[in-house]
Amino acid sequence: INPNFKSARRYEDPVRAGLECNEQIRYPEVRLLDAEGNSLGVLNSKAALKMARDQGLDLVEITAEAKPPVVKIVDIGKHVYNLKRARKEQEKKARENATVVKEIQLRPVTDKHDLDIKINQAKKFLSDSIKVRVVIKFKGREMNFTDKGYNIMNSFLEGIGECRIEKSPSMDGKAISAIIAPLSKNQ
């Protein structure tokens, strides 16, 4: 055998690696569930493993915190597949419920035409039910003219028209920021 040869390692499935099954279950007694989820009572873990082997299935730990721990007789491949599918569905729901916030950046020297373009961009985001964070950033000596920044922010908010202001314009360090959201459909 060549010592420089690296064998191809199999991909370690994180879902399967997190499961305790068959001989890895080392509790003296366990509460056993059959493949349909019916309780078979409290048994010695070796007897439970023998019952699973007799059926041609695996013994998988479901809840380790229970007294005694709960194990189930299942087909390990099918169980892992169902766990992955449930995790995928949960992640999909989390993505759907996530709130999207787009940011529009302005400067205190932003001209009227550029401001109109940014207003139209914000209106498009609001029509797509996306929140908008408006930021006016100041550099150097511009910090002395924050009132000009507030004037630009107010003209921006007036140009938007109908919207809900979630966070009114306020100074955050070297920037003035506000968050606006679309009006809810029931109003």
CSV table of N, CA, C and O in Angstrom, one decimal, residues 119 134 152-163 165 169 178 180:
chain,number,residue,atom,x,y,z
A,119,ILE,N,-36.6,58.0,-6.0
A,119,ILE,CA,-38.0,57.9,-5.5
A,119,ILE,C,-38.8,56.8,-6.4
A,119,ILE,O,-39.5,56.0,-5.8
A,134,VAL,N,-34.0,54.1,3.7
A,134,VAL,CA,-33.4,55.3,3.0
A,134,VAL,C,-32.3,55.8,3.9
A,134,VAL,O,-32.5,56.1,5.1
A,152,ILE,N,-33.6,66.9,2.3
A,152,ILE,CA,-33.7,65.9,1.2
A,152,ILE,C,-34.5,64.7,1.6
A,152,ILE,O,-35.3,64.2,0.8
A,153,MET,N,-34.4,64.3,2.9
A,153,MET,CA,-35.1,63.1,3.3
A,153,MET,C,-36.6,63.4,3.3
A,153,MET,O,-37.4,62.6,2.9
A,154,ASN,N,-37.0,64.6,3.8
A,154,ASN,CA,-38.4,65.0,3.8
A,154,ASN,C,-39.0,65.1,2.4
A,154,ASN,O,-40.1,64.6,2.1
A,155,SER,N,-38.2,65.7,1.4
A,155,SER,CA,-38.7,65.7,0.0
A,155,SER,C,-38.8,64.3,-0.6
A,155,SER,O,-39.7,64.0,-1.4
A,156,PHE,N,-37.9,63.4,-0.2
A,156,PHE,CA,-37.9,62.0,-0.6
A,156,PHE,C,-39.2,61.4,-0.1
A,156,PHE,O,-39.9,60.7,-0.9
A,157,LEU,N,-39.5,61.5,1.2
A,157,LEU,CA,-40.7,60.9,1.8
A,157,LEU,C,-42.0,61.5,1.2
A,157,LEU,O,-43.0,60.8,1.0
A,158,GLU,N,-42.0,62.8,0.9
A,158,GLU,CA,-43.1,63.4,0.2
A,158,GLU,C,-43.3,62.9,-1.2
A,158,GLU,O,-44.5,62.7,-1.6
A,159,GLY,N,-42.2,62.7,-1.9
A,159,GLY,CA,-42.3,62.2,-3.3
A,159,GLY,C,-42.8,60.7,-3.3
A,159,GLY,O,-43.4,60.3,-4.3
A,160,ILE,N,-42.6,60.0,-2.3
A,160,ILE,CA,-43.0,58.6,-2.3
A,160,ILE,C,-44.6,58.5,-2.2
A,160,ILE,O,-45.2,57.7,-2.9
A,161,GLY,N,-45.2,59.4,-1.5
A,161,GLY,CA,-46.6,59.4,-1.4
A,161,GLY,C,-47.1,58.5,-0.3
A,161,GLY,O,-46.6,58.6,0.9
A,162,GLU,N,-48.1,57.7,-0.6
A,162,GLU,CA,-48.7,56.8,0.5
A,162,GLU,C,-47.7,55.7,0.9
A,162,GLU,O,-47.5,54.8,0.1
A,163,CYS,N,-47.3,55.7,2.1
A,163,CYS,CA,-46.5,54.6,2.6
A,163,CYS,C,-46.5,54.7,4.2
A,163,CYS,O,-47.0,55.7,4.7
A,165,ILE,N,-44.4,54.9,7.5
A,165,ILE,CA,-43.0,55.1,8.0
A,165,ILE,C,-42.8,54.3,9.3
A,165,ILE,O,-43.4,54.6,10.3
A,169,PRO,N,-37.1,59.6,10.2
A,169,PRO,CA,-35.7,60.0,10.0
A,169,PRO,C,-35.0,60.4,11.2
A,169,PRO,O,-35.5,61.2,12.0
A,178,ALA,N,-34.1,56.3,7.6
A,178,ALA,CA,-35.5,56.1,7.8
A,178,ALA,C,-35.9,54.8,7.2
A,178,ALA,O,-35.2,54.3,6.2
A,180,ILE,N,-39.2,52.8,5.5
A,180,ILE,CA,-40.6,52.9,5.1
A,180,ILE,C,-41.0,51.6,4.6
A,180,ILE,O,-40.3,50.7,4.1
